[in-house]
Amino acid sequence: MAVPAGISVFQAVYLSHILKRVVLAHDGSRLGRLEDIFLARADSPRIVAFRLRTAKGQIGTYDWSQVTFVEEDRHYFLRVRDLRPVALGESMVGLARQILDQQIIDINDRKVVRVNDIRLASLSGGVYAVAVDVGFSGFLRRLGVVESVNSFLQLFGRSVPGRLILWGDIGVLVGPGKKIKLSVGLDKLSRLHPVDLSAIIEDLDGRMRAVVFDALDEERAADVLEEMKDDTKVSLVEDLPVEKAADVLEKMPSDEAADILGDLASDKAQELLNEMDQQVSEQVREILEYPEDSIGAIMSTDFVTFRADRDVTQTLEDLRALRPDEKRAQRIFVVDANDRPIGILTLAALVGAAPQAQLSEIMNKTVHLAQDDESLERLFSRITRYGLQSMPVVDSDGRLVGAVMTDEVIFRMFRDGRGKL
Amino acid sequence: MRVKLRNWLAKHTFFSRLMIFLSVFGPGIVTGSVDNDAGGITTYSVAGAVYGFHMLWTLVPAFIVLFVVQEMNARMGLVTGKGLADLIRERFGVKVTFFIFIVMLIADLGNTATEFAGVAGSLSVFGISKYYTVPVAAIGVWVLVTRASYKTAERIFLVLSFALLSYVASAFLARPDWSAIGSAMVHPKINFDHSYVAMIIGLIGTTIAPWMQFYMQAAIIEKGLKADDYKYAIVDVLVGCVATVVVAFFIMVACATTLHPHGIHISEAADAAQALRPLAGRFAAELFAFGLFVASIFSATILPLSCAFTVCEAFGFEAGIDKSPQEAPAFYRLYTTIIVIGAAIILIPHAPLIKITIWTQVADGVLLPIVLVAMMRLVNDSEIMGKHINGRVTNFVGWATAIILSVLSLLLLVMPWW
């Protein structure tokens, strides 16, 4: 094949345009076809190598720096100045094999999409993968019909919807069998709201789920886990390595952790409980001992207690040091020497009181108590009758062991289909 | 939930195993029941009526192939956690995916039409015109799937499909010549002509319909089953396969005993109903209509849904009945289109329902090798399956089936010109 006359070097091209196309040597002779092109690492989108398949079927990997794009009559091919073999490194990522057609996470739209095509650009430092095409036009381009379809649609004043995502906006990718993490995208991934993250993770298949989840830090992972559907939660915890699962479970409210552990195989649950922090593990074990539908199983052990003779200033100082979150701040109780609840404390009462006042003066002395082995139905009727927001839960000795929030009870009742308003 | 049962019953080994099985079961058995849809009942009935006992032998290889194929699907689903459409897309790229799914979409339009043909045929036994029954059924199914919980409906249909066991009773009551059955299975009289080849392909196609393979793998993933559940999942698959083939066998025997001797070749549903006379006497027609109706509605609920879902997955559109029409427009549009076209085909005046049904099953049989080859490539790829790639026997059965079916399909195309 003679050297083409009208050669031009291109600034930007799609992977689908050059994949499987002819690769020419400097003198114009045909070397083979382009099988794949490689990045050095997942988080560095510069192309460093390419794979060639000769007419005889031999495959080799070569240095990319010797390559230029050539375009002639809407056909693209590659010209290689010098064929220099390179070794295929462990961390090298093949765009065709490992990224094309795989699922990725679109951070901005917060959903899982599939890579239909990849956009490459020739910049001063080399050739880079700059964006992925996840839209339908990318799909049609792979079939080679996008231009015809577009011309057809233009008759109606429309065009095929397209969607490009910048390389930096991509979340975690997993190729067949291999794990690749794009650390750039991962920060952004973690900044998503746990509800969005959990929806995304639920959309992924089993293997990818575990990888993405594993990449989150424990705090974030615990939040995300709480938002998921029960089946997915259990499935996910089963798939995680033990240390990671234990770390995540520790960061969750004990009653939630107990729910998940209760649904696991007992040997797996034991393993996790043993791996978890002693204190948390004990709390969880206690909860697991409660019958499934009792208050003990759904109450929170996350509450704050004070003695009645404490004054407001001291209490506020203590609370500042403790820094309870919103939920915990709704469970502040005053207890006697035997840990029996004698009053409920609201932040409003604390803030509005005189600094030297004692808690016994400002606390709400009307305390409705729930028994830890009481049934949800009974509790529900009491809560609705008295219009309560939360109730302290006591054991058979009358000791404070936890607190239930009304909204949680209602949530449970409706989820299980038992509540009737 | 399933594991809680496991713990609680750990002391009673038999019961605990049974409990685990019951919590895992579903995909295989549902697929097995749906397998005997309008297309299945019709094809088996026609096979029995036209060829007597001399098509029964095909059920043996059909059973083996069915089990092997479904086991591969189950294994792929358990190991990868991905649907078959996803795997095909990820491994074979856009062009192959596009080709396979366009063909499958066309085949499934035919299959949907077949289900509505079943509805029309079954209720025509009561004299109700298809112009009433088909639109009502189509709208009913559409509303059921998009508005209500089709899962509950699935369970109800599953139970109702036990009505097909009436064929077993009928077959026995017809007092067939069992030794004749035996010898026909071992030494079938084979007349290798065009319609015979078509019938074989149709039988295989209806027993191992490609759309069912996608459905079963998706059902397994939806159940959240893991590689550890393999043993129980396989029992589930096996039970499903047995159910399919047993019902098929007795449908063929019943029709062979009651219709074949009189040369009745089934040109409409009422003919096929006669096969139930031994059991139900005057009520044969009603009983048959009931069974066919349940089978048709059952499949009409699942098939278009499964098809729309897998095609959207393959092409990268949002899909899922749990998503709103705003979130997944392509899916809802496709689903509605499949139902509308399927029903419309049947409403064409004088549409030959039985013929359409049979030839759709043949189309399935022609599509099967393509999907099968794709599956074989996937399930032998250790990057995807890890150490769970195929064994030699599975590979042999898989490739042999693909080759034989392809050859038969080619013959089908070429024969009229011999």
PDB file of N, CA, C and O in Angstrom, chain B residues 251-291:
ATOM      1  N   ILE B 251     -48.373 -34.713  27.507  1.00  0.00           N
ATOM      2  CA  ILE B 251     -49.173 -34.021  26.498  1.00  0.00           C
ATOM      3  C   ILE B 251     -49.067 -34.782  25.178  1.00  0.00           C
ATOM      4  O   ILE B 251     -50.063 -35.054  24.506  1.00  0.00           O
ATOM      5  N   MET B 252     -47.836 -35.133  24.826  1.00  0.00           N
ATOM      6  CA  MET B 252     -47.639 -35.855  23.565  1.00  0.00           C
ATOM      7  C   MET B 252     -48.347 -37.192  23.584  1.00  0.00           C
ATOM      8  O   MET B 252     -49.018 -37.570  22.603  1.00  0.00           O
ATOM      9  N   VAL B 253     -48.222 -37.927  24.678  1.00  0.00           N
ATOM     10  CA  VAL B 253     -48.868 -39.240  24.760  1.00  0.00           C
ATOM     11  C   VAL B 253     -50.383 -39.100  24.678  1.00  0.00           C
ATOM     12  O   VAL B 253     -51.057 -39.831  23.943  1.00  0.00           O
ATOM     13  N   ALA B 254     -50.914 -38.147  25.420  1.00  0.00           N
ATOM     14  CA  ALA B 254     -52.369 -37.967  25.415  1.00  0.00           C
ATOM     15  C   ALA B 254     -52.858 -37.647  24.005  1.00  0.00           C
ATOM     16  O   ALA B 254     -53.833 -38.231  23.525  1.00  0.00           O
ATOM     17  N   CYS B 255     -52.184 -36.722  23.337  1.00  0.00           N
ATOM     18  CA  CYS B 255     -52.606 -36.363  21.984  1.00  0.00           C
ATOM     19  C   CYS B 255     -52.379 -37.523  21.024  1.00  0.00           C
ATOM     20  O   CYS B 255     -53.204 -37.786  20.138  1.00  0.00           O
ATOM     21  N   ALA B 256     -51.270 -38.224  21.204  1.00  0.00           N
ATOM     22  CA  ALA B 256     -50.987 -39.342  20.316  1.00  0.00           C
ATOM     23  C   ALA B 256     -52.054 -40.419  20.450  1.00  0.00           C
ATOM     24  O   ALA B 256     -52.449 -41.048  19.479  1.00  0.00           O
ATOM     25  N   THR B 257     -52.536 -40.634  21.645  1.00  0.00           N
ATOM     26  CA  THR B 257     -53.501 -41.710  21.869  1.00  0.00           C
ATOM     27  C   THR B 257     -54.898 -41.322  21.427  1.00  0.00           C
ATOM     28  O   THR B 257     -55.648 -42.155  20.922  1.00  0.00           O
ATOM     29  N   THR B 258     -55.255 -40.066  21.635  1.00  0.00           N
ATOM     30  CA  THR B 258     -56.635 -39.689  21.325  1.00  0.00           C
ATOM     31  C   THR B 258     -56.791 -39.117  19.928  1.00  0.00           C
ATOM     32  O   THR B 258     -57.813 -39.321  19.285  1.00  0.00           O
ATOM     33  N   LEU B 259     -55.793 -38.377  19.456  1.00  0.00           N
ATOM     34  CA  LEU B 259     -55.977 -37.666  18.189  1.00  0.00           C
ATOM     35  C   LEU B 259     -55.353 -38.374  16.997  1.00  0.00           C
ATOM     36  O   LEU B 259     -55.943 -38.428  15.917  1.00  0.00           O
ATOM     37  N   HIS B 260     -54.157 -38.911  17.224  1.00  0.00           N
ATOM     38  CA  HIS B 260     -53.420 -39.474  16.100  1.00  0.00           C
ATOM     39  C   HIS B 260     -54.151 -40.594  15.376  1.00  0.00           C
ATOM     40  O   HIS B 260     -54.193 -40.616  14.143  1.00  0.00           O
ATOM     41  N   PRO B 261     -54.732 -41.523  16.147  1.00  0.00           N
ATOM     42  CA  PRO B 261     -55.427 -42.625  15.468  1.00  0.00           C
ATOM     43  C   PRO B 261     -56.549 -42.126  14.559  1.00  0.00           C
ATOM     44  O   PRO B 261     -56.871 -42.761  13.565  1.00  0.00           O
ATOM     45  N   HIS B 262     -57.132 -40.975  14.885  1.00  0.00           N
ATOM     46  CA  HIS B 262     -58.225 -40.479  14.059  1.00  0.00           C
ATOM     47  C   HIS B 262     -57.740 -39.481  13.024  1.00  0.00           C
ATOM     48  O   HIS B 262     -58.539 -38.850  12.352  1.00  0.00           O
ATOM     49  N   GLY B 263     -56.433 -39.317  12.965  1.00  0.00           N
ATOM     50  CA  GLY B 263     -55.891 -38.427  11.945  1.00  0.00           C
ATOM     51  C   GLY B 263     -56.184 -36.956  12.190  1.00  0.00           C
ATOM     52  O   GLY B 263     -56.142 -36.152  11.262  1.00  0.00           O
ATOM     53  N   ILE B 264     -56.513 -36.592  13.425  1.00  0.00           N
ATOM     54  CA  ILE B 264     -56.791 -35.176  13.714  1.00  0.00           C
ATOM     55  C   ILE B 264     -55.450 -34.447  13.865  1.00  0.00           C
ATOM     56  O   ILE B 264     -54.657 -34.769  14.726  1.00  0.00           O
ATOM     57  N   HIS B 265     -55.254 -33.466  13.012  1.00  0.00           N
ATOM     58  CA  HIS B 265     -53.952 -32.815  13.023  1.00  0.00           C
ATOM     59  C   HIS B 265     -53.910 -31.462  13.717  1.00  0.00           C
ATOM     60  O   HIS B 265     -52.954 -30.732  13.580  1.00  0.00           O
ATOM     61  N   ILE B 266     -54.893 -31.127  14.404  1.00  0.00           N
ATOM     62  CA  ILE B 266     -54.950 -29.874  15.165  1.00  0.00           C
ATOM     63  C   ILE B 266     -54.753 -28.635  14.312  1.00  0.00           C
ATOM     64  O   ILE B 266     -53.639 -28.185  14.057  1.00  0.00           O
ATOM     65  N   SER B 267     -55.867 -28.075  13.873  1.00  0.00           N
ATOM     66  CA  SER B 267     -55.729 -26.795  13.193  1.00  0.00           C
ATOM     67  C   SER B 267     -56.230 -25.669  14.071  1.00  0.00           C
ATOM     68  O   SER B 267     -56.010 -24.509  13.814  1.00  0.00           O
ATOM     69  N   GLU B 268     -56.920 -26.032  15.135  1.00  0.00           N
ATOM     70  CA  GLU B 268     -57.261 -24.993  16.099  1.00  0.00           C
ATOM     71  C   GLU B 268     -57.352 -25.597  17.499  1.00  0.00           C
ATOM     72  O   GLU B 268     -57.385 -26.809  17.660  1.00  0.00           O
ATOM     73  N   ALA B 269     -57.417 -24.726  18.486  1.00  0.00           N
ATOM     74  CA  ALA B 269     -57.308 -25.165  19.876  1.00  0.00           C
ATOM     75  C   ALA B 269     -58.358 -26.214  20.243  1.00  0.00           C
ATOM     76  O   ALA B 269     -58.078 -27.144  20.992  1.00  0.00           O
ATOM     77  N   ALA B 270     -59.573 -26.059  19.727  1.00  0.00           N
ATOM     78  CA  ALA B 270     -60.635 -26.985  20.100  1.00  0.00           C
ATOM     79  C   ALA B 270     -60.260 -28.423  19.767  1.00  0.00           C
ATOM     80  O   ALA B 270     -60.649 -29.368  20.457  1.00  0.00           O
ATOM     81  N   ASP B 271     -59.491 -28.588  18.696  1.00  0.00           N
ATOM     82  CA  ASP B 271     -59.037 -29.934  18.338  1.00  0.00           C
ATOM     83  C   ASP B 271     -58.169 -30.503  19.445  1.00  0.00           C
ATOM     84  O   ASP B 271     -58.323 -31.647  19.849  1.00  0.00           O
ATOM     85  N   ALA B 272     -57.235 -29.672  19.911  1.00  0.00           N
ATOM     86  CA  ALA B 272     -56.295 -30.154  20.921  1.00  0.00           C
ATOM     87  C   ALA B 272     -57.023 -30.514  22.209  1.00  0.00           C
ATOM     88  O   ALA B 272     -56.598 -31.390  22.947  1.00  0.00           O
ATOM     89  N   ALA B 273     -58.144 -29.848  22.454  1.00  0.00           N
ATOM     90  CA  ALA B 273     -58.883 -30.102  23.688  1.00  0.00           C
ATOM     91  C   ALA B 273     -59.379 -31.533  23.758  1.00  0.00           C
ATOM     92  O   ALA B 273     -59.530 -32.096  24.840  1.00  0.00           O
ATOM     93  N   GLN B 274     -59.589 -32.125  22.606  1.00  0.00           N
ATOM     94  CA  GLN B 274     -60.092 -33.500  22.579  1.00  0.00           C
ATOM     95  C   GLN B 274     -59.160 -34.458  23.303  1.00  0.00           C
ATOM     96  O   GLN B 274     -59.579 -35.517  23.769  1.00  0.00           O
ATOM     97  N   ALA B 275     -57.907 -34.070  23.390  1.00  0.00           N
ATOM     98  CA  ALA B 275     -56.936 -34.966  24.027  1.00  0.00           C
ATOM     99  C   ALA B 275     -57.250 -35.183  25.494  1.00  0.00           C
ATOM    100  O   ALA B 275     -56.771 -36.132  26.100  1.00  0.00           O
ATOM    101  N   LEU B 276     -58.072 -34.315  26.053  1.00  0.00           N
ATOM    102  CA  LEU B 276     -58.371 -34.463  27.463  1.00  0.00           C
ATOM    103  C   LEU B 276     -59.676 -35.202  27.705  1.00  0.00           C
ATOM    104  O   LEU B 276     -60.136 -35.326  28.827  1.00  0.00           O
ATOM    105  N   ARG B 277     -60.277 -35.680  26.650  1.00  0.00           N
ATOM    106  CA  ARG B 277     -61.522 -36.414  26.816  1.00  0.00           C
ATOM    107  C   ARG B 277     -61.443 -37.592  27.764  1.00  0.00           C
ATOM    108  O   ARG B 277     -62.325 -37.775  28.583  1.00  0.00           O
ATOM    109  N   PRO B 278     -60.398 -38.396  27.694  1.00  0.00           N
ATOM    110  CA  PRO B 278     -60.342 -39.561  28.576  1.00  0.00           C
ATOM    111  C   PRO B 278     -60.474 -39.180  30.042  1.00  0.00           C
ATOM    112  O   PRO B 278     -61.061 -39.902  30.833  1.00  0.00           O
ATOM    113  N   LEU B 279     -59.932 -38.033  30.368  1.00  0.00           N
ATOM    114  CA  LEU B 279     -59.990 -37.607  31.751  1.00  0.00           C
ATOM    115  C   LEU B 279     -61.304 -36.922  32.045  1.00  0.00           C
ATOM    116  O   LEU B 279     -61.973 -37.201  33.034  1.00  0.00           O
ATOM    117  N   ALA B 280     -61.653 -36.008  31.191  1.00  0.00           N
ATOM    118  CA  ALA B 280     -62.724 -35.094  31.565  1.00  0.00           C
ATOM    119  C   ALA B 280     -63.999 -35.314  30.787  1.00  0.00           C
ATOM    120  O   ALA B 280     -64.962 -34.599  30.999  1.00  0.00           O
ATOM    121  N   GLY B 281     -64.013 -36.268  29.859  1.00  0.00           N
ATOM    122  CA  GLY B 281     -65.240 -36.530  29.112  1.00  0.00           C
ATOM    123  C   GLY B 281     -65.750 -35.269  28.464  1.00  0.00           C
ATOM    124  O   GLY B 281     -65.055 -34.609  27.697  1.00  0.00           O
ATOM    125  N   ARG B 282     -66.985 -34.893  28.815  1.00  0.00           N
ATOM    126  CA  ARG B 282     -67.584 -33.722  28.182  1.00  0.00           C
ATOM    127  C   ARG B 282     -66.823 -32.459  28.542  1.00  0.00           C
ATOM    128  O   ARG B 282     -66.885 -31.470  27.833  1.00  0.00           O
ATOM    129  N   PHE B 283     -66.149 -32.506  29.664  1.00  0.00           N
ATOM    130  CA  PHE B 283     -65.488 -31.289  30.116  1.00  0.00           C
ATOM    131  C   PHE B 283     -64.064 -31.148  29.602  1.00  0.00           C
ATOM    132  O   PHE B 283     -63.334 -30.283  30.035  1.00  0.00           O
ATOM    133  N   ALA B 284     -63.715 -32.025  28.677  1.00  0.00           N
ATOM    134  CA  ALA B 284     -62.347 -31.963  28.139  1.00  0.00           C
ATOM    135  C   ALA B 284     -62.029 -30.567  27.637  1.00  0.00           C
ATOM    136  O   ALA B 284     -60.984 -29.999  27.933  1.00  0.00           O
ATOM    137  N   ALA B 285     -62.978 -30.019  26.887  1.00  0.00           N
ATOM    138  CA  ALA B 285     -62.723 -28.711  26.290  1.00  0.00           C
ATOM    139  C   ALA B 285     -62.482 -27.657  27.362  1.00  0.00           C
ATOM    140  O   ALA B 285     -61.547 -26.872  27.283  1.00  0.00           O
ATOM    141  N   GLU B 286     -63.344 -27.678  28.391  1.00  0.00           N
ATOM    142  CA  GLU B 286     -63.221 -26.656  29.427  1.00  0.00           C
ATOM    143  C   GLU B 286     -61.902 -26.794  30.187  1.00  0.00           C
ATOM    144  O   GLU B 286     -61.213 -25.811  30.459  1.00  0.00           O
ATOM    145  N   LEU B 287     -61.569 -28.051  30.499  1.00  0.00           N
ATOM    146  CA  LEU B 287     -60.346 -28.276  31.237  1.00  0.00           C
ATOM    147  C   LEU B 287     -59.129 -27.824  30.438  1.00  0.00           C
ATOM    148  O   LEU B 287     -58.234 -27.136  30.943  1.00  0.00           O
ATOM    149  N   PHE B 288     -59.135 -28.212  29.173  1.00  0.00           N
ATOM    150  CA  PHE B 288     -58.030 -27.808  28.308  1.00  0.00           C
ATOM    151  C   PHE B 288     -57.941 -26.292  28.221  1.00  0.00           C
ATOM    152  O   PHE B 288     -56.869 -25.706  28.339  1.00  0.00           O
ATOM    153  N   ALA B 289     -59.110 -25.674  28.041  1.00  0.00           N
ATOM    154  CA  ALA B 289     -59.121 -24.213  27.916  1.00  0.00           C
ATOM    155  C   ALA B 289     -58.530 -23.570  29.155  1.00  0.00           C
ATOM    156  O   ALA B 289     -57.735 -22.634  29.078  1.00  0.00           O
ATOM    157  N   PHE B 290     -58.908 -24.099  30.305  1.00  0.00           N
ATOM    158  CA  PHE B 290     -58.404 -23.532  31.548  1.00  0.00           C
ATOM    159  C   PHE B 290     -56.884 -23.638  31.610  1.00  0.00           C
ATOM    160  O   PHE B 290     -56.189 -22.656  31.884  1.00  0.00           O
ATOM    161  N   GLY B 291     -56.367 -24.848  31.348  1.00  0.00           N
ATOM    162  CA  GLY B 291     -54.921 -25.050  31.415  1.00  0.00           C
ATOM    163  C   GLY B 291     -54.181 -24.147  30.437  1.00  0.00           C
ATOM    164  O   GLY B 291     -53.189 -23.496  30.785  1.00  0.00           O
TER     165      GLY B 291
END
